[in-house]
PDB file of C-alpha atoms and ligand atoms in Angstrom:
ATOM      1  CA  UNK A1255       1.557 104.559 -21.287  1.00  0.00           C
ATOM      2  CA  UNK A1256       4.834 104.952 -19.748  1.00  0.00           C
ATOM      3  CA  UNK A1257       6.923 107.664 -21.165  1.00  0.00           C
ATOM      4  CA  UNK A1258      10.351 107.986 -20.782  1.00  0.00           C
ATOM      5  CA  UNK A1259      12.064 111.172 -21.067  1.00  0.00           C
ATOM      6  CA  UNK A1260      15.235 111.198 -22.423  1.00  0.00           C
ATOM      7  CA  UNK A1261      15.847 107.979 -24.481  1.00  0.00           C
ATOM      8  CA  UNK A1262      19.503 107.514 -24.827  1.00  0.00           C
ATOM      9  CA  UNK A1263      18.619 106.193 -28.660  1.00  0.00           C
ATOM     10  CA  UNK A1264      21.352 104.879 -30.131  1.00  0.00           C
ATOM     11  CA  UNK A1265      20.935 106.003 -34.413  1.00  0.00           C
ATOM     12  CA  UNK A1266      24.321 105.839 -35.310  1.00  0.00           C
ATOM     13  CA  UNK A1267      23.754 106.594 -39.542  1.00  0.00           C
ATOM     14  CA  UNK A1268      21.617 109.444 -38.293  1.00  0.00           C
ATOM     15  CA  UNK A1269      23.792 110.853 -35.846  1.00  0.00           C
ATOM     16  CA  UNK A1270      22.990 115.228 -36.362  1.00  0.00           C
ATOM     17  CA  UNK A1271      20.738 114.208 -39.030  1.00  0.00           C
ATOM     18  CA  UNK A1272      17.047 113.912 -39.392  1.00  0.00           C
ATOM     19  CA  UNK A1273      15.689 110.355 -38.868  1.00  0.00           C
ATOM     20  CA  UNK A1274      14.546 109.021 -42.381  1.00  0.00           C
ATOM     21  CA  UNK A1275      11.049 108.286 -41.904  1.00  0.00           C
ATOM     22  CA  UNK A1276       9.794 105.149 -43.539  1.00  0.00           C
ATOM     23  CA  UNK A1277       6.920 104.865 -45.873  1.00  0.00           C
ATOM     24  CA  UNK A1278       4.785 101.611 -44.264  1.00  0.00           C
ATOM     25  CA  UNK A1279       3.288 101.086 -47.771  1.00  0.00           C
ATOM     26  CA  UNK A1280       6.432 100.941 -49.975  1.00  0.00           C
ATOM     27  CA  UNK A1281       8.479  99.158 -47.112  1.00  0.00           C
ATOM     28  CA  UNK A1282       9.753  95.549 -47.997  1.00  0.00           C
ATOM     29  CA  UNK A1283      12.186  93.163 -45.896  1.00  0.00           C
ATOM     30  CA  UNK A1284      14.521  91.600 -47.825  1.00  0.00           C
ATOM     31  CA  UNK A1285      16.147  88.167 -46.899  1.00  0.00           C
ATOM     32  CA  UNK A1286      19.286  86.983 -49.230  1.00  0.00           C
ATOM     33  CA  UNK A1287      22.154  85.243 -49.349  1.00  0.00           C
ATOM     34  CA  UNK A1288      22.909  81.806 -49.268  1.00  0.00           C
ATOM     35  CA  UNK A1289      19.337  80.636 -48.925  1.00  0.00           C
ATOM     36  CA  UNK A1290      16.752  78.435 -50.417  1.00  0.00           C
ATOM     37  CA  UNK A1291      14.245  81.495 -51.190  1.00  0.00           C
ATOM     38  CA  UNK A1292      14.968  84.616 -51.310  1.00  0.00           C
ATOM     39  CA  UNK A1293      12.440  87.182 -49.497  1.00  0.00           C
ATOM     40  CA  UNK A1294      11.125  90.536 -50.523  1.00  0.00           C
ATOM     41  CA  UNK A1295       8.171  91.089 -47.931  1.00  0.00           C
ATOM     42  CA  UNK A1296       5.933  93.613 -47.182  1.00  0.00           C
ATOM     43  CA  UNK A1297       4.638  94.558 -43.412  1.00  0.00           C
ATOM     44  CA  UNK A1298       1.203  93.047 -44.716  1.00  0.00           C
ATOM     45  CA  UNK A1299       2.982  89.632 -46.133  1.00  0.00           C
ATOM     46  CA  UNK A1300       5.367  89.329 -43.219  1.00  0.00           C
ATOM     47  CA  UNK A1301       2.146  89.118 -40.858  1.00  0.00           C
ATOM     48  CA  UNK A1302       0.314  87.004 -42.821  1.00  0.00           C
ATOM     49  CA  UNK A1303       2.801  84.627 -43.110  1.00  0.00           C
ATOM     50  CA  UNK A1304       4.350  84.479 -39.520  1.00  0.00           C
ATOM     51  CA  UNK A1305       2.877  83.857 -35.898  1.00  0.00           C
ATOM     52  CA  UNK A1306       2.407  87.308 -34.236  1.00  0.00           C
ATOM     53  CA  UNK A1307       4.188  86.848 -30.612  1.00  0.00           C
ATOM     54  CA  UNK A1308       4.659  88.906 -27.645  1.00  0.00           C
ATOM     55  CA  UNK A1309       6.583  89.138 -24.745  1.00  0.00           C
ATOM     56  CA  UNK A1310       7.936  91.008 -22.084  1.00  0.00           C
ATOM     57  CA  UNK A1311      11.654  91.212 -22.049  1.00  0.00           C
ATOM     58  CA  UNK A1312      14.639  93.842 -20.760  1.00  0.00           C
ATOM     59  CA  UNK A1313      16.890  94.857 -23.424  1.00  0.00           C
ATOM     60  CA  UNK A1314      20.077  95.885 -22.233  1.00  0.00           C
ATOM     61  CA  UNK A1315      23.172  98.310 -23.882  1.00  0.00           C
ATOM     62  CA  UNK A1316      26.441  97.567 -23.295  1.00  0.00           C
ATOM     63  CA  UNK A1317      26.877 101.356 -21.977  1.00  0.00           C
ATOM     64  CA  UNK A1318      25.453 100.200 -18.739  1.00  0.00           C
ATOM     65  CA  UNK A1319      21.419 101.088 -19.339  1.00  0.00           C
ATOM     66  CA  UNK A1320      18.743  99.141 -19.806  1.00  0.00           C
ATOM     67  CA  UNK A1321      14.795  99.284 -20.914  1.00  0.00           C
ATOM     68  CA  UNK A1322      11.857  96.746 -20.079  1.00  0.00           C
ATOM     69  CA  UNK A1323       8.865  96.690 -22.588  1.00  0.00           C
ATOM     70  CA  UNK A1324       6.407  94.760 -24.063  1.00  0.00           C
ATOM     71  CA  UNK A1325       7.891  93.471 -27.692  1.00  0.00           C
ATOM     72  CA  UNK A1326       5.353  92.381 -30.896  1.00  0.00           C
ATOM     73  CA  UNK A1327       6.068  91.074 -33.964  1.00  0.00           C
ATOM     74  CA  UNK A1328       7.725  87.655 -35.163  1.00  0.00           C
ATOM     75  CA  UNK A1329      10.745  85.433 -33.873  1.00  0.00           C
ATOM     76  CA  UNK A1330      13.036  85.450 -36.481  1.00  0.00           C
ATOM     77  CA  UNK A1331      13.252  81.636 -36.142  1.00  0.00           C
ATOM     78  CA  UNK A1332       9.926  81.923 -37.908  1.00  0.00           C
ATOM     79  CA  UNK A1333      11.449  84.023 -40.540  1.00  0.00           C
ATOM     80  CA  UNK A1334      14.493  81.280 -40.935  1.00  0.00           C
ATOM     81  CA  UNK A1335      11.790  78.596 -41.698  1.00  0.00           C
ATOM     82  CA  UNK A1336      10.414  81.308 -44.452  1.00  0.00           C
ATOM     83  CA  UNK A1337      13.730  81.552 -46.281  1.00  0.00           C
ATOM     84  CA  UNK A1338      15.378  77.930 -45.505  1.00  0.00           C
ATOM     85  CA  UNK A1339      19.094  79.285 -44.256  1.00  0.00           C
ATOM     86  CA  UNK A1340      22.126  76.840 -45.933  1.00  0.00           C
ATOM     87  CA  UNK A1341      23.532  74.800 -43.583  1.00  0.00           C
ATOM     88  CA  UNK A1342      27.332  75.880 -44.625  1.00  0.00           C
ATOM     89  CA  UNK A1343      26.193  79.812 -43.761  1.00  0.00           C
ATOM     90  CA  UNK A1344      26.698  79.669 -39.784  1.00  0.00           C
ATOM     91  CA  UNK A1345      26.011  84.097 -39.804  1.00  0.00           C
ATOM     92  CA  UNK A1346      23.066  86.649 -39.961  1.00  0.00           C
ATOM     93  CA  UNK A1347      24.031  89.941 -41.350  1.00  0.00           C
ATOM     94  CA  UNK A1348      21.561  93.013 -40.569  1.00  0.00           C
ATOM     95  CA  UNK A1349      21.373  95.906 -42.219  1.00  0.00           C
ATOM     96  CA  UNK A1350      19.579  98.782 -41.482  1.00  0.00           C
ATOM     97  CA  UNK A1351      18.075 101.651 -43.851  1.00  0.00           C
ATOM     98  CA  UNK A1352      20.523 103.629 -43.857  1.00  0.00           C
ATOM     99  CA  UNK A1353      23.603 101.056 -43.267  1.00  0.00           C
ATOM    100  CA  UNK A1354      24.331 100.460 -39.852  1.00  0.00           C
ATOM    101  CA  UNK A1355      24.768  96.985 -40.043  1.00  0.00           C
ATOM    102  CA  UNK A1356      25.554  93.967 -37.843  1.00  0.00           C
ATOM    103  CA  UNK A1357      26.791  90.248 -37.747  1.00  0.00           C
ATOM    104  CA  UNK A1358      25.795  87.555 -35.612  1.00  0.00           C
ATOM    105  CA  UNK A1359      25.897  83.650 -35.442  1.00  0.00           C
ATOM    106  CA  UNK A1360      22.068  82.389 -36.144  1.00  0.00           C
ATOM    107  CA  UNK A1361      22.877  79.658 -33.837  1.00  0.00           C
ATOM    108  CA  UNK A1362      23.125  82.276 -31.141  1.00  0.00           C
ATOM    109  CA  UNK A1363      20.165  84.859 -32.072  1.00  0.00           C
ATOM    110  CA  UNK A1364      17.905  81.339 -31.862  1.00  0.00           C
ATOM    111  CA  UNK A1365      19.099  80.712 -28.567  1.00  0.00           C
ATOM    112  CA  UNK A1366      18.429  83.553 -27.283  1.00  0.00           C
ATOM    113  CA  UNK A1367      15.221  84.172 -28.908  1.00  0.00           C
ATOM    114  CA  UNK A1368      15.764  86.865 -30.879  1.00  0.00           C
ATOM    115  CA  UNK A1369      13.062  88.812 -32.735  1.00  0.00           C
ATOM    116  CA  UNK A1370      11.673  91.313 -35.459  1.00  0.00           C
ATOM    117  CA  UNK A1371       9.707  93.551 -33.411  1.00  0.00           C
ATOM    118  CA  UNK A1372       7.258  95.753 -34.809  1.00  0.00           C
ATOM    119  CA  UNK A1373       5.410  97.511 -31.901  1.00  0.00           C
ATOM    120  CA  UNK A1374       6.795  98.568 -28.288  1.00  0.00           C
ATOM    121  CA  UNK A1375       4.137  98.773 -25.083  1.00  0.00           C
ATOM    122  CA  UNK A1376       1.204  97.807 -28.174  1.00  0.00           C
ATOM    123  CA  UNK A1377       2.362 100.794 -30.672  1.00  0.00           C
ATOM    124  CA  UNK A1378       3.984 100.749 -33.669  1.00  0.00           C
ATOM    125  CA  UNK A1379       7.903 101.270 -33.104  1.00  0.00           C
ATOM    126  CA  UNK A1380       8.661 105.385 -33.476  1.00  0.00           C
ATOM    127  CA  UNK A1381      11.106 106.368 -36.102  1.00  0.00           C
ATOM    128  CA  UNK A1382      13.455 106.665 -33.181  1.00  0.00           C
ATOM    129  CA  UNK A1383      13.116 103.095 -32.066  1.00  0.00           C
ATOM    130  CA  UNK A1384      13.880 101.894 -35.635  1.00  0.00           C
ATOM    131  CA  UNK A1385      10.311 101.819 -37.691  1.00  0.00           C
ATOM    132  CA  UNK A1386       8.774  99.666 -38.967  1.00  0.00           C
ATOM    133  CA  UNK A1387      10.790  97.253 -37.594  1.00  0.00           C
ATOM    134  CA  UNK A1388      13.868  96.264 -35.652  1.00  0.00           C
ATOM    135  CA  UNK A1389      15.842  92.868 -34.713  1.00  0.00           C
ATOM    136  CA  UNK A1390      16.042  92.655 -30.828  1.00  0.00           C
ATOM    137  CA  UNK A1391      18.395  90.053 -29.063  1.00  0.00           C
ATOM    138  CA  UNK A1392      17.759  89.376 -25.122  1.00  0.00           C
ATOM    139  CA  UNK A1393      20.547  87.935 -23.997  1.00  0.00           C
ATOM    140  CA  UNK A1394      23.201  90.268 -25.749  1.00  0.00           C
ATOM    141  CA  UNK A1395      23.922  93.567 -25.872  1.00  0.00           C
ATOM    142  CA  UNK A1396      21.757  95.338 -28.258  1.00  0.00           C
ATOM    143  CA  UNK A1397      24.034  96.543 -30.296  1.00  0.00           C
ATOM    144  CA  UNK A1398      23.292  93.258 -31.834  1.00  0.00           C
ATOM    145  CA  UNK A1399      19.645  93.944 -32.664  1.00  0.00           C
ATOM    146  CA  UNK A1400      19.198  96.765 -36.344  1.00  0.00           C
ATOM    147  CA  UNK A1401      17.036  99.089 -35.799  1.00  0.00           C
ATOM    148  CA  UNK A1402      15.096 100.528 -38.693  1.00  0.00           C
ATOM    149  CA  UNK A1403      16.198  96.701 -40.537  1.00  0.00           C
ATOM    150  CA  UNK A1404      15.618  96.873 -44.243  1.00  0.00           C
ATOM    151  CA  UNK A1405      17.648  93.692 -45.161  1.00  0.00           C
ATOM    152  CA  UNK A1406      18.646  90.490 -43.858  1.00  0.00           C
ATOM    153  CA  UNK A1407      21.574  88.858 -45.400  1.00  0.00           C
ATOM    154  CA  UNK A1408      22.546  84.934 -44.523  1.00  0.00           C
ATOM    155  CA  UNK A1409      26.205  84.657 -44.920  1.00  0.00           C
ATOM    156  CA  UNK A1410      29.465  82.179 -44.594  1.00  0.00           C
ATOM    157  CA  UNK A1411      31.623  84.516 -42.960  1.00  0.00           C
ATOM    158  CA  UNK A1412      31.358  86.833 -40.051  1.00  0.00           C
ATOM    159  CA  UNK A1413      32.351  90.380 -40.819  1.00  0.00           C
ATOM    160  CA  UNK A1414      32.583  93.299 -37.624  1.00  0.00           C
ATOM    161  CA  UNK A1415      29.385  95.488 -37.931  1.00  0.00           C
ATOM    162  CA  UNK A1416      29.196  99.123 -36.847  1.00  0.00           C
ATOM    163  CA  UNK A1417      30.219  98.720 -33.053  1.00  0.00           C
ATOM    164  CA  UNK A1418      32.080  96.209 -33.477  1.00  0.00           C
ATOM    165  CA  UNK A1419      34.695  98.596 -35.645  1.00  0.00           C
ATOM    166  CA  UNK A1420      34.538 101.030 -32.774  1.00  0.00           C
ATOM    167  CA  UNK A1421      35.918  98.031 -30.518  1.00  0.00           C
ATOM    168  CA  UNK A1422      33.139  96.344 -29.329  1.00  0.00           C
ATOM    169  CA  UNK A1423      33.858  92.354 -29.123  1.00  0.00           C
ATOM    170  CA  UNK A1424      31.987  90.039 -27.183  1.00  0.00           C
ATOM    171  CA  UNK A1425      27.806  91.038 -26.869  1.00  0.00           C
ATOM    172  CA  UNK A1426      27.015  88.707 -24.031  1.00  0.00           C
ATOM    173  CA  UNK A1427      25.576  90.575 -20.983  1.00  0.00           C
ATOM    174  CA  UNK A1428      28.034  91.245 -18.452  1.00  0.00           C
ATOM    175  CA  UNK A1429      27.662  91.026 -14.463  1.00  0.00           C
ATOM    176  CA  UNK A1430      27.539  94.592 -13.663  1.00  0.00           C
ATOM    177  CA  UNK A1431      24.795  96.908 -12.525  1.00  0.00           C
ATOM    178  CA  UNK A1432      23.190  98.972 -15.194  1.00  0.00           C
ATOM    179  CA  UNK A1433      20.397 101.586 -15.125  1.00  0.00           C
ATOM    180  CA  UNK A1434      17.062 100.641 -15.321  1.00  0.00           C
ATOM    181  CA  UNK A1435      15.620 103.494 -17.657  1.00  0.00           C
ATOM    182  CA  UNK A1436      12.410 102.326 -17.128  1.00  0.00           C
ATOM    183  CA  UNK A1437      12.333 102.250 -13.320  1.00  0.00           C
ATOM    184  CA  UNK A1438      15.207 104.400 -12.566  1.00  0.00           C
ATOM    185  CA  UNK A1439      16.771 102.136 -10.144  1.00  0.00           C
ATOM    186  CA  UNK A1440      20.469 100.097 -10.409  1.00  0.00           C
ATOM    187  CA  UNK A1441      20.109  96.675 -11.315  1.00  0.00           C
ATOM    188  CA  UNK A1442      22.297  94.022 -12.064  1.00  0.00           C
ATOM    189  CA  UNK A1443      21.000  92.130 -15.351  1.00  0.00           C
ATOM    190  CA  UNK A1444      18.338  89.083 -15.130  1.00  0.00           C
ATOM    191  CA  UNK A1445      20.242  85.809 -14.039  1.00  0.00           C
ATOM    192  CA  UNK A1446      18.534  84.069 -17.114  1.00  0.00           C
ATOM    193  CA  UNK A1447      21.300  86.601 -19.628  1.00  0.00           C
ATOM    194  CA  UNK A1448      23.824  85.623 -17.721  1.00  0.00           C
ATOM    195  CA  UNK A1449      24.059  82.317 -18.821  1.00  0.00           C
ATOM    196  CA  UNK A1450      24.385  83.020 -22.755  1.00  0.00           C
ATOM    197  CA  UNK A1451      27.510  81.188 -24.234  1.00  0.00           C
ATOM    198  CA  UNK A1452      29.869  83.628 -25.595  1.00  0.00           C
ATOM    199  CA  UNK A1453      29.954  85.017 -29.647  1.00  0.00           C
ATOM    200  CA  UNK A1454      30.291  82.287 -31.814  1.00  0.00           C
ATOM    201  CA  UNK A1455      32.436  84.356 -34.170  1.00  0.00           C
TER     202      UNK A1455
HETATM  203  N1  MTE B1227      20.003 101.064 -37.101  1.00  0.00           N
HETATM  204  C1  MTE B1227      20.542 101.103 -35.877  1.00  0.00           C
HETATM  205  N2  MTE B1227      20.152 100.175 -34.996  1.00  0.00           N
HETATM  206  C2  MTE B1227      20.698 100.163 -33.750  1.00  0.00           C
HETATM  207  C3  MTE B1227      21.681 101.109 -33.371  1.00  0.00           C
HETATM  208  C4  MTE B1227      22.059 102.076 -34.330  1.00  0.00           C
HETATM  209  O1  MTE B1227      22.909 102.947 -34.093  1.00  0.00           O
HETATM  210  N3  MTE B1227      21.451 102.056 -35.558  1.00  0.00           N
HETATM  211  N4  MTE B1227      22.217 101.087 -32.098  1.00  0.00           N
HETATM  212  C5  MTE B1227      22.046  99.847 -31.324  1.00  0.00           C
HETATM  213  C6  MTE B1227      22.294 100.046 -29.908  1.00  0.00           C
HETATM  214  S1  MTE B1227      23.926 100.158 -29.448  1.00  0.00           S
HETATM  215  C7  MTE B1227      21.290 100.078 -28.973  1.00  0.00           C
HETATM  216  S2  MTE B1227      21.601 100.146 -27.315  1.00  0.00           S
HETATM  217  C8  MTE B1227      19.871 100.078 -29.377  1.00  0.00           C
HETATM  218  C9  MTE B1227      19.150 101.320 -28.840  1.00  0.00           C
HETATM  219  O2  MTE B1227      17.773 101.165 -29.007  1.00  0.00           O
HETATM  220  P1  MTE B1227      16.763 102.331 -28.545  1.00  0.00           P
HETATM  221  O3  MTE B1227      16.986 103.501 -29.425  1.00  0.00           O
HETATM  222  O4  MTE B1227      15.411 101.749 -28.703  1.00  0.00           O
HETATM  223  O5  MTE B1227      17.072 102.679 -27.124  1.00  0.00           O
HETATM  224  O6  MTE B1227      19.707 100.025 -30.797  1.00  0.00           O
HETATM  225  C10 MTE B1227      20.653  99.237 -31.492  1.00  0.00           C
HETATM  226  N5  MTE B1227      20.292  99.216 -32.877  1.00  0.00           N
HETATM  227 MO1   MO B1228      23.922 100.159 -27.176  1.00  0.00          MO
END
C-alpha cells in the first residue's frame, strides 16, 4: 500500500490533543431531525442494511492539496432512503465526535455523490482519517465531509459549521492547481468538479 508521509490531517476538535479513539463495538450513527425515522445504527446494522460501494475518487482541500484513494462504505443517498428526509428540511448537518460540525444542502451532497466511507485503499479508516467513519463530498472542498461522524442531523435551516466561522464560504472546487499528495505533482482539479453548481445556502 501506498503510504504517504506527512498527511496534512485536518482534526480541528483535536488540535494538540490526543485523537479519541473509537470503540467499533459501542459505536452507533445517529440520524435525527425532521425525519420520518429516526436512526441509531451500529457499524454491523449500517452494512446490513445499505449497498456496500466503492470507488475511486480525488478529494480535494480548499488549502490547495489534494489525495486520490479508493473509498468503501455507503452513499448517503442510501442512508436518506433509511431515514425518509422531510421535504420542508432542504440541509444536512454533520457532526463529528467530538463537535466539529458542518452544514450542507442534501440536494447538493446527492449531486455530487457524497458518501459515508468506512475504509481507505481496502482498510478501515485510521483514527486520523476520522474512524469508523467519515462523510466525503467529491465535488467540494472537504471541509464539507465530518470526519470521525457520530451524528447526522436533517434540518430547515442552514447554520455555518466549523470552517465556515473561520471564513470559509463557498465549497465548490476552484480552478487552480493544487498538490497532488498522492503523486506529488501540480494539478489543476478533475474537469468533472468543476462543473458543481455553487452552495445552495
Ligand atoms: N471531524 C473533522 N472532520 C474534518 C475536519 C476536521 O477538522 N474535523 N477537517 C476537514 C478538512 S478541512 C479536510 S481537508 C479533511 C482532511 O481529511 P484527511 O485528514 O483525511 O486528510 O477532513 C475534513 N473533515
Ligand atoms: Mo481542508
Amino acid at each position: 500500500m501506498r503510504s504517504i508521509k506527512r498527511i496534512p490531517t485536518f482534526f480541528h476538535e483535536f488540535k494538540g490533543k490526543a485523537i479519541t479513539v473509537v470503540d467499533p463495538t459501542s459505536y452507533r450513527l445517529t440520524v435525527e431531525g425532521a425525519v420520518n425515522n429516526c436512526l441509531e445504527l451500529s457499524l454491523g446494522e449500517l452494512e446490513h442494511r445499505m449497498p456496500v460501494i466503492e470507488t475511486r475518487r480525488r478529494f480535494y482541500c480548499v488549502n490547495g492539496w489534494s489525495f486520490e484513494a479508493i473509498w468503501r462504505g455507503f452513499e448517503l443517498v442510501s442512508l436518506l432512503e433509511l431515514c425518509g428526509p422531510l421535504c420542508d428540511a432542504p440541509f444536512l448537518r454533520a457532526i463529528s465526535i467530538a463537535g466539529y460540525e458542518d452544514t450542507s444542502g442534501i440536494n447538493s451532497l446527492i449531486k455530487g455523490g457524497a458518501m459515508l466511507v468506512t475504509h481507505m485503499d481496502g482498510e478501515p479508516l485510521s483514527p486520523e482519517r476520522g474512524f469508523p467513519m467519515r462523510l466525503m463530498t467529491f465535488d467540494r472542498y472537504q471541509f464539507r465531509g465530518v470526519k470521525a461522524l457520530a451524528r447526522i442531523e436533517i434540518v430547515r435551516k442552514y447554520a455555518p459549521g466549523a470552517w465556515v466561522r473561520y471564513g470559509y464560504t463557498d465549497s465548490t472546487i476552484q480552478p487552480f492547481p493544487h498538490l497532488a499528495l498522492d503523486t506529488g505533482e501540480e494539478l489543476m482539479p478533475d474537469p468533472d468538479v468543476l462543473r458543481a453548481t455553487p452552495d445552495e445556502l
